[in-house]
Short mmCIF file of C-alpha atoms in Angstrom, two decimals:
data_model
loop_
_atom_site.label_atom_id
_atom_site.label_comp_id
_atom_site.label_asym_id
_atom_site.label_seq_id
_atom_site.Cartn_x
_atom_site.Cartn_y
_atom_site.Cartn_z
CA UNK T 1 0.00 0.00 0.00
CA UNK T 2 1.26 3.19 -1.33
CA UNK T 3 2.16 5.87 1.73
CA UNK T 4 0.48 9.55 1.52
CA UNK T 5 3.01 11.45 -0.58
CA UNK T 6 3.66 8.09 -2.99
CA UNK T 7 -0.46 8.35 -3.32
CA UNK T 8 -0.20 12.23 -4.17
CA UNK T 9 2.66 11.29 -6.54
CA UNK T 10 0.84 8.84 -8.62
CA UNK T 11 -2.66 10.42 -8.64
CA UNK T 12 -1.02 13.51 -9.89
CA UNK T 13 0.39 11.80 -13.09
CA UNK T 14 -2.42 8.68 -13.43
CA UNK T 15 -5.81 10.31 -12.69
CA UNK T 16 -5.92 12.11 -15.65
CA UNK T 17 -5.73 8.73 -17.61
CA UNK T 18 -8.57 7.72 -15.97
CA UNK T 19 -11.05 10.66 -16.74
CA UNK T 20 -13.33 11.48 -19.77
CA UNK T 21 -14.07 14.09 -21.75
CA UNK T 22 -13.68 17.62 -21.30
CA UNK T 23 -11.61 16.30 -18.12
CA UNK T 24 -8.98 13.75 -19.94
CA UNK T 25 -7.31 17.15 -21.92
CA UNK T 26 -6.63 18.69 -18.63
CA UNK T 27 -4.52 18.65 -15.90
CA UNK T 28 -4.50 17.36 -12.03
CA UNK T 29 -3.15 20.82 -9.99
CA UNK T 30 -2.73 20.91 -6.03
CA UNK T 31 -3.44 23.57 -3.84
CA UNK T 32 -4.33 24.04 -0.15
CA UNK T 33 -7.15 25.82 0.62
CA UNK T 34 -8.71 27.33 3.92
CA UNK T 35 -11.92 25.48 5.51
CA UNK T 36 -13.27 26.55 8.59
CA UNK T 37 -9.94 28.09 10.10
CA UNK T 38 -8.30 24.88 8.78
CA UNK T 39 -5.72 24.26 5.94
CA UNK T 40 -6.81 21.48 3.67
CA UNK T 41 -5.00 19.76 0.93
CA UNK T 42 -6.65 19.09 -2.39
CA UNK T 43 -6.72 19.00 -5.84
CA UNK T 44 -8.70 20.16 -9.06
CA UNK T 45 -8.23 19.68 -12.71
CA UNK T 46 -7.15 22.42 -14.81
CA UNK T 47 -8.58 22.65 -18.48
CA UNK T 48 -7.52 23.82 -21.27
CA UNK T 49 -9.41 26.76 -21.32
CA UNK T 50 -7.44 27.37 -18.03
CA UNK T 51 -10.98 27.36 -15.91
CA UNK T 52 -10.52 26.00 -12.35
CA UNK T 53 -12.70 22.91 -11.96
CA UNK T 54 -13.83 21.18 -8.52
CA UNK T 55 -11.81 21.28 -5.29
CA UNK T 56 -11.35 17.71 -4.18
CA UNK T 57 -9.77 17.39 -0.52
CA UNK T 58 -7.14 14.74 -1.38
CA UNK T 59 -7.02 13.43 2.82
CA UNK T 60 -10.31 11.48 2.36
CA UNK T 61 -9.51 9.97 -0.91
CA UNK T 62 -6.34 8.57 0.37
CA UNK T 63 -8.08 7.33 3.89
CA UNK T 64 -12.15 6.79 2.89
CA UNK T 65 -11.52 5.42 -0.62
CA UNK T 66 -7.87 4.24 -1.37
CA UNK T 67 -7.36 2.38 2.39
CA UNK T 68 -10.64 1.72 3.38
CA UNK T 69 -13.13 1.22 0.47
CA UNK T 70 -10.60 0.01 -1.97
CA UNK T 71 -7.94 -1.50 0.03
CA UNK T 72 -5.23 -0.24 -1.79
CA UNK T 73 -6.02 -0.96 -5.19
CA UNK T 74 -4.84 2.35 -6.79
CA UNK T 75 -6.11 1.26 -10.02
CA UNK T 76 -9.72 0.80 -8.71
CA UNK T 77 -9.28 3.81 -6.56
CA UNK T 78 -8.56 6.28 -10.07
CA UNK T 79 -11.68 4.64 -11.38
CA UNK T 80 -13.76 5.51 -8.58
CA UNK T 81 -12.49 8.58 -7.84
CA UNK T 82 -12.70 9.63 -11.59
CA UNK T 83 -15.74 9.06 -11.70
CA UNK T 84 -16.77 10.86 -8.88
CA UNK T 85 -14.90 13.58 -9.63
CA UNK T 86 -17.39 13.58 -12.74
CA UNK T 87 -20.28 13.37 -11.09
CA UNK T 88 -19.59 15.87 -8.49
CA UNK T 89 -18.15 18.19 -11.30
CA UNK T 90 -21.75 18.24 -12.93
CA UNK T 91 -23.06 18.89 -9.51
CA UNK T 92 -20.54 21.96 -8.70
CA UNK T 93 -21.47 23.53 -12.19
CA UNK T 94 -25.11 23.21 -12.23
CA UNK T 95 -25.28 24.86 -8.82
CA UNK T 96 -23.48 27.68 -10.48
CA UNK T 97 -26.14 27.79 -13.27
CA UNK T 98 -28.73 27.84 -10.76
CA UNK T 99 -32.09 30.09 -10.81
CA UNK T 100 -32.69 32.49 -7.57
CA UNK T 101 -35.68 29.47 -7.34
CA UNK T 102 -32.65 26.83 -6.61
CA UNK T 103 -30.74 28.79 -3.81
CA UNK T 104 -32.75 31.31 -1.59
CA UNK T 105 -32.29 32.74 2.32
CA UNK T 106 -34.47 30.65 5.11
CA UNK T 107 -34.77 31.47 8.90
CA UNK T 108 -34.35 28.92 11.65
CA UNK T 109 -33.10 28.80 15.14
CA UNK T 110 -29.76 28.00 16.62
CA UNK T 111 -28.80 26.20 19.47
CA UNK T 112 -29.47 29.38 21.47
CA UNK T 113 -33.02 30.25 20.08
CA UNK T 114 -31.33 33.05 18.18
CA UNK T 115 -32.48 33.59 14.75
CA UNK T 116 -30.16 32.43 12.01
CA UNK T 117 -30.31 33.04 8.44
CA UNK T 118 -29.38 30.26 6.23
CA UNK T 119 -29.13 29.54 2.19
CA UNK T 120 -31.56 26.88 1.07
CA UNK T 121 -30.13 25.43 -1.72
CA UNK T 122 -32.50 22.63 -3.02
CA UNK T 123 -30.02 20.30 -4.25
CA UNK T 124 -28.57 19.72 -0.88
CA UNK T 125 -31.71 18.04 0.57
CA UNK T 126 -31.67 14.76 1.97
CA UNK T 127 -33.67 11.87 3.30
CA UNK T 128 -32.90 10.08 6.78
CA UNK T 129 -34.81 7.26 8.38
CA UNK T 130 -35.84 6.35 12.02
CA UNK T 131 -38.08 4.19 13.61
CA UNK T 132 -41.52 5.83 13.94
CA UNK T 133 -42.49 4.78 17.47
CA UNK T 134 -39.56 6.10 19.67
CA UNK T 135 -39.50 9.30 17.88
CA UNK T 136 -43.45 10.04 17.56
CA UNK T 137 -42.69 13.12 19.81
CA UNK T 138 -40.22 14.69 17.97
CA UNK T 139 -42.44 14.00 14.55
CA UNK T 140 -44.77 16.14 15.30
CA UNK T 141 -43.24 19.18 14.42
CA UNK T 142 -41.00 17.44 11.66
CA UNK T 143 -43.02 16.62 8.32
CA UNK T 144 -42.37 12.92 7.18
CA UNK T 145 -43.43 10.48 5.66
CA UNK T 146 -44.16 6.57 7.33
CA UNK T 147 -42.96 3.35 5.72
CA UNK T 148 -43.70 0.36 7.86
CA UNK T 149 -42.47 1.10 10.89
CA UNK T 150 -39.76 3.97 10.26
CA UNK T 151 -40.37 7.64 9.14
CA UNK T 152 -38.61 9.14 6.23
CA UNK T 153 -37.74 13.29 7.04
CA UNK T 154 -35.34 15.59 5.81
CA UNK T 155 -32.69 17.38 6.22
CA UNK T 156 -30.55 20.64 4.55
CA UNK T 157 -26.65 19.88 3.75
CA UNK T 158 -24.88 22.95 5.22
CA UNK T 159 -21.39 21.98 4.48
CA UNK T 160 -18.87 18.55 4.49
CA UNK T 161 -15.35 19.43 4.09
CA UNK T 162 -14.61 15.38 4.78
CA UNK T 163 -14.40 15.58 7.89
CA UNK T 164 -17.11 17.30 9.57
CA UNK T 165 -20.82 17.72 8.12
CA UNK T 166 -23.12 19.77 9.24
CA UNK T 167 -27.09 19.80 8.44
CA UNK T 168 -30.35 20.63 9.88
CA UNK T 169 -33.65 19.14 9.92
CA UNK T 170 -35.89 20.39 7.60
CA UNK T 171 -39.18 21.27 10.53
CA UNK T 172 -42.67 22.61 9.99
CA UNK T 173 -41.12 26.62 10.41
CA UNK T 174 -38.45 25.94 7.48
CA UNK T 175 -41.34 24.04 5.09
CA UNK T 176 -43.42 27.14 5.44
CA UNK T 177 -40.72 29.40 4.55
CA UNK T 178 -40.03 26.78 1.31
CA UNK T 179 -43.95 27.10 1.03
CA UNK T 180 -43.89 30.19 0.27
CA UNK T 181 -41.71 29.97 -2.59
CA UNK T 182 -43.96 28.03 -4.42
CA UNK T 183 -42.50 24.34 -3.06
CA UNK T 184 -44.70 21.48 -1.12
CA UNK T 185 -42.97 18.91 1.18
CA UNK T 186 -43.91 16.46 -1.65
CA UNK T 187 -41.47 18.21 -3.90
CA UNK T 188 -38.68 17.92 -1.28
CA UNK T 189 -39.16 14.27 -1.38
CA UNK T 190 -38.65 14.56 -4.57
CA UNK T 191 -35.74 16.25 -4.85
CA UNK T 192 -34.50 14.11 -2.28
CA UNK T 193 -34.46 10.87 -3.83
CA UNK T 194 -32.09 12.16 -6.19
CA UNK T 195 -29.97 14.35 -4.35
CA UNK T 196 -29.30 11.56 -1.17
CA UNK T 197 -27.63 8.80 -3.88
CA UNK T 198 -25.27 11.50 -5.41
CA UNK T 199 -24.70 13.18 -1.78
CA UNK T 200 -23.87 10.31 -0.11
CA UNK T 201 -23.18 7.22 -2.38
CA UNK T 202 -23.98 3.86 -0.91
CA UNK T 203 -21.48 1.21 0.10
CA UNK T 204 -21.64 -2.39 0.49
CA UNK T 205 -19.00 -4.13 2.16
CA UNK T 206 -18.69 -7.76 2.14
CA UNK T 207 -17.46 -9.57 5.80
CA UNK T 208 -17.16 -12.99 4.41
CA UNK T 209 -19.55 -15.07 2.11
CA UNK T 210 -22.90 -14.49 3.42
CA UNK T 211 -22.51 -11.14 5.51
CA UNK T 212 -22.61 -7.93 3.92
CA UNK T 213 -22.95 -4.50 5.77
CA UNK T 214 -24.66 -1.60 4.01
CA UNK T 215 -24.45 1.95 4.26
CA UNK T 216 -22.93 5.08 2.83
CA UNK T 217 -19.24 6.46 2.47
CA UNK T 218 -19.89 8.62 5.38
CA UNK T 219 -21.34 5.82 7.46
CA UNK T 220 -23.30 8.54 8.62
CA UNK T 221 -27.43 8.06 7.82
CA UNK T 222 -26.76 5.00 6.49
CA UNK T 223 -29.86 3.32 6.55
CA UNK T 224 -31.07 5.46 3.99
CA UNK T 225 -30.03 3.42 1.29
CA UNK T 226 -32.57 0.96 2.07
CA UNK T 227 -34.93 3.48 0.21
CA UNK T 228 -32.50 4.68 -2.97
CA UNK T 229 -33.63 4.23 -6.28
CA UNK T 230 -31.05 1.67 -7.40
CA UNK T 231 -31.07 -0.49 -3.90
CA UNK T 232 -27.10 -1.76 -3.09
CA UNK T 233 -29.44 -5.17 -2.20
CA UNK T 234 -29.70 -5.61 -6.13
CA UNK T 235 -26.08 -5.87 -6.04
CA UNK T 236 -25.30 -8.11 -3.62
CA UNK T 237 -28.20 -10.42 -5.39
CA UNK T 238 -26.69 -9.96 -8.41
CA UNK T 239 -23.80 -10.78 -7.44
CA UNK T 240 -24.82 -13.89 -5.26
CA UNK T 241 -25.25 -17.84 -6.73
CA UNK T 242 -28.70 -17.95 -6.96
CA UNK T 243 -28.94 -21.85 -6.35
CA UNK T 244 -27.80 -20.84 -2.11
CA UNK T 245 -29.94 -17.54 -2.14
CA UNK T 246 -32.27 -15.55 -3.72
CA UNK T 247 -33.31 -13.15 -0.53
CA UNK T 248 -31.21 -11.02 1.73
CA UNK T 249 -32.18 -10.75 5.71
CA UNK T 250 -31.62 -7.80 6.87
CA UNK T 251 -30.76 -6.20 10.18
CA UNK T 252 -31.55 -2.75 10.60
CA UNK T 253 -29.42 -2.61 14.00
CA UNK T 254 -28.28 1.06 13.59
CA UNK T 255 -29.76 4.53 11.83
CA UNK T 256 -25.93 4.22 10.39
CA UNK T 257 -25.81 1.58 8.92
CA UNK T 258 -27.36 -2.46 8.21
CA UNK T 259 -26.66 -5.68 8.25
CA UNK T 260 -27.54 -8.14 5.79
CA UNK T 261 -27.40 -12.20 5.17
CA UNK T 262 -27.44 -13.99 2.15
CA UNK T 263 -30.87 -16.69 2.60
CA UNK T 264 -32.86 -18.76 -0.18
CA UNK T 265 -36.50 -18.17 -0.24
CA UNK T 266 -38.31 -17.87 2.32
CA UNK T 267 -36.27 -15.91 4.27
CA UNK T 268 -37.54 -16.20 7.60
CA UNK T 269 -39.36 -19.63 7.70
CA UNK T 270 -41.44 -19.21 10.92
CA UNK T 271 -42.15 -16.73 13.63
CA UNK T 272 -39.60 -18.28 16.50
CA UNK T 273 -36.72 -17.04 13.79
CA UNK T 274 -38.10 -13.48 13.35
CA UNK T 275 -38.81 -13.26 17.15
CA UNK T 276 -34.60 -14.81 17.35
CA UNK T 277 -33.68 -11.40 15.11
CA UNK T 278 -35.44 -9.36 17.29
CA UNK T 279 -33.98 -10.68 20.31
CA UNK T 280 -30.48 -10.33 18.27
CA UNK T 281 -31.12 -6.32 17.64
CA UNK T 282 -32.33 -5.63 20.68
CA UNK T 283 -29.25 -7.42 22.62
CA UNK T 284 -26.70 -5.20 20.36
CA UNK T 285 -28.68 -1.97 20.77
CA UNK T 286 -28.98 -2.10 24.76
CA UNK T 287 -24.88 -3.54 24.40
CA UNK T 288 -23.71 -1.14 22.19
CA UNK T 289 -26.06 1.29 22.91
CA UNK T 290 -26.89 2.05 19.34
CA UNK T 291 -30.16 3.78 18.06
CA UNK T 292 -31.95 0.62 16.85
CA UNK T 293 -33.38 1.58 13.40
CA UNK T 294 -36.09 -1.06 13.45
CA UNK T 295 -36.86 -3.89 16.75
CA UNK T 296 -37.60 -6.88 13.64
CA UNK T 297 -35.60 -7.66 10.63
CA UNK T 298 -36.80 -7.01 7.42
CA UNK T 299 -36.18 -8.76 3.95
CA UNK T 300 -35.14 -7.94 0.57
CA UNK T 301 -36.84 -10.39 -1.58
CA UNK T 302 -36.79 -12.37 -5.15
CA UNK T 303 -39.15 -10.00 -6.32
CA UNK T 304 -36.37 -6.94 -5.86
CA UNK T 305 -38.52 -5.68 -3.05
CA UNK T 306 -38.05 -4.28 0.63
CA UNK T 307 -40.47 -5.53 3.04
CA UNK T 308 -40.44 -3.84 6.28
CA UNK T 309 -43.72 -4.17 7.93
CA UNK T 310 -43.91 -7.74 9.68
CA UNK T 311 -47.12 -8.73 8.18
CA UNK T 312 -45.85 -8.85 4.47
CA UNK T 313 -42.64 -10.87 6.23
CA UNK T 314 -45.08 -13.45 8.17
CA UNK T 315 -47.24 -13.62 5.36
CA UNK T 316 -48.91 -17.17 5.03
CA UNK T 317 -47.48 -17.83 8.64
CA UNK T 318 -50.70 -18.57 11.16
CA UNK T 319 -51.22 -16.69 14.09
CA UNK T 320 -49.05 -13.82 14.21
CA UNK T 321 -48.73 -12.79 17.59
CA UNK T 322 -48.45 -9.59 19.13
CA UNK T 323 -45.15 -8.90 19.37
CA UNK T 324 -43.45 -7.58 22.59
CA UNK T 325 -42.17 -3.95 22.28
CA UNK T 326 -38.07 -3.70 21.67
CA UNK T 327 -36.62 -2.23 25.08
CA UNK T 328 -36.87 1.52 25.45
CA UNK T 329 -32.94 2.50 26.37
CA UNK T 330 -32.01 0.57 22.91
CA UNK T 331 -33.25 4.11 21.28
CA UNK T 332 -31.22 6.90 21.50
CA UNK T 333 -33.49 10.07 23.48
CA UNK T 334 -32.11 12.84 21.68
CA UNK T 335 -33.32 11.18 18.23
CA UNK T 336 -29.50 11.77 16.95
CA UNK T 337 -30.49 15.70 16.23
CA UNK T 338 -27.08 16.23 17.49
CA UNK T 339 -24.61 13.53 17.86
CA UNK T 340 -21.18 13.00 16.93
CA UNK T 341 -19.28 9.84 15.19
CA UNK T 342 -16.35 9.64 14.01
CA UNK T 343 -15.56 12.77 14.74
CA UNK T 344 -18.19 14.23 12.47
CA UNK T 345 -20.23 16.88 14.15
CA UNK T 346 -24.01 16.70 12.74
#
């Protein structure tokens, strides 16, 4: 494995190989540039009509995708960083062609009750998921929407320099502000479906031959990939013999991140095994005092489907029993509004 100024070395004369059109003309240029009080290392790629492209911080490439996603496989980590670099290229210059519509000024509180001005910039809305029935109190003043037994809200992307992200949650006072522009809650959903993907792309890592865990680069709101578009499940199906398993149990132990087990239709045979995963998530949320996304597994099916709600799970299994309630201290009370991992203030 390459160390940090080897890495700099090589991506400076190899990326460029790796990138398309009008990128592949240009050239890779490093420069350090102030965040927050901080001086951070990055890169861009100059083109040839001498127009400064995206900042790129070159810290979390080397650590997030060269170490830990790709583990050291500089090839695969130029692929995967060219292509993001693309993708978050088209994003940085359609936010500079952006209407006053895109980008305007809301008003929300801080952690002091002080009014704060903030730009609302469409494009950096998001969807998180809980679980509906520890945090009915705090929905109430937070529009969402229920699947099964989680909640889908949203949230505003202030800022992620790599290393710290900040956001906000996207409350009743902030809607009517967005209201008033002309925009419905609905519309922010949809907005959100595509924005979350590109914002935080999904990662599947595989622990040996039937255990995968899901989440996102971050590993921060994780378990909102069970909802994107194009579901990292499909993958790991895909990828998968289909003679040993056609279905995909999964554990949604953490709002971070899941857990998921390669399993040949039907999943979950009978009610003692769902009632064993329960017991399972609830013994690692009151151990490692995690906020427990969901008390029951759910299952990714054949079909290419998500079922979360135990009834479609126990379907054409007799006498589904009530089910006893997941212990209240495996939730976390503050709803994770503001909580920090990995050193990533939210």
């Amino acid at each position: 494995m390459l160390e940090y100024d080897k890495f700099k070395e090589q991506l400076k004369g190899q990326l460029i190989h790796y990138m398309p059109l009008p990128f592949a003309d240009g050239e890779v240029v490093f420069a350090v540039k102030e965040g927050n009080g901080v001086q951070k290392e990055g890169f861009y790629i100059k083109r040839q009509d001498n127009e400064e492209g995206l900042f790129m911080l070159l810290e979390p490439v080397y650590d997030k995708i060269y170490k830990n996603s790709c583990y050291g496989d500089f090839e695969k980590t130029m692929k995967k960083v060219s292509l993001l670099y693309e993708e978050q290229s088209k994003l940085y210059e359609k936010q500079s062609e952006q209407t006053v519509n895109d980008i305007f000024t809301v008003t929300t509180k801080d952690d002091k009750s002080n009014d704060v001005d903030i730009l609302f910039d469409i494009h950096k809305v998001f969807f998180c998921v809980v679980n509906k029935e520890s945090n009915e109190a705090y929905m109430t003043d937070i529009p969402h929407q229920d699947k099964g037994n989680l909640s889908m809200y949203l949230r505003l992307l202030i800022s992620d320099d790599g290393e710290k992200l900040n956001s906000i949650i996207i409350d009743r006072n902030i809607l009517h502000q967005i209201e008033e522009k002309g925009m419905d809650f609905n519309t922010l959903i949809s907005y959100a479906a595509n924005n979350t993907p590109q914002l935080f792309p999904a990662q599947v890592s595989k622990m040996d031959d039937e255990l995968y865990v899901i989440s996102n680069e971050s590993y921060l709101f994780g378990a909102s990939t069970l909802f994107y578009p194009e579901s990292p499940f499909q993958s790991i199906i895909s990828n998968d013999d289909k003679d040993t398993s056609d279905n995909l149990i999964v554990i949604p132990c953490s709002n971070d991140f899941c857990i998921a087990f390669a399993a040949k239709t039907p999943a979950i045979a009978d009610e003692e095994i769902y009632r064993q995963y329960h017991r399972a998530i609830k013994t690692y949320a009151k151990e490692y005092g995690e906020s427990a996304l969901s008390p029951y597994p759910f299952v990714y099916d054949s079909r290419q489907q998500l079922l979360v709600n135990e009834r479609d799970i126990l379907k054409g299994i007799s006498d589904i029993q009530e089910k006893d309630s997941l212990d209240s201290n495996a939730y976390n009370e503050d709803f994770n509004i503001n909580y920090n991992m990995n050193r990533r203030s939210l």
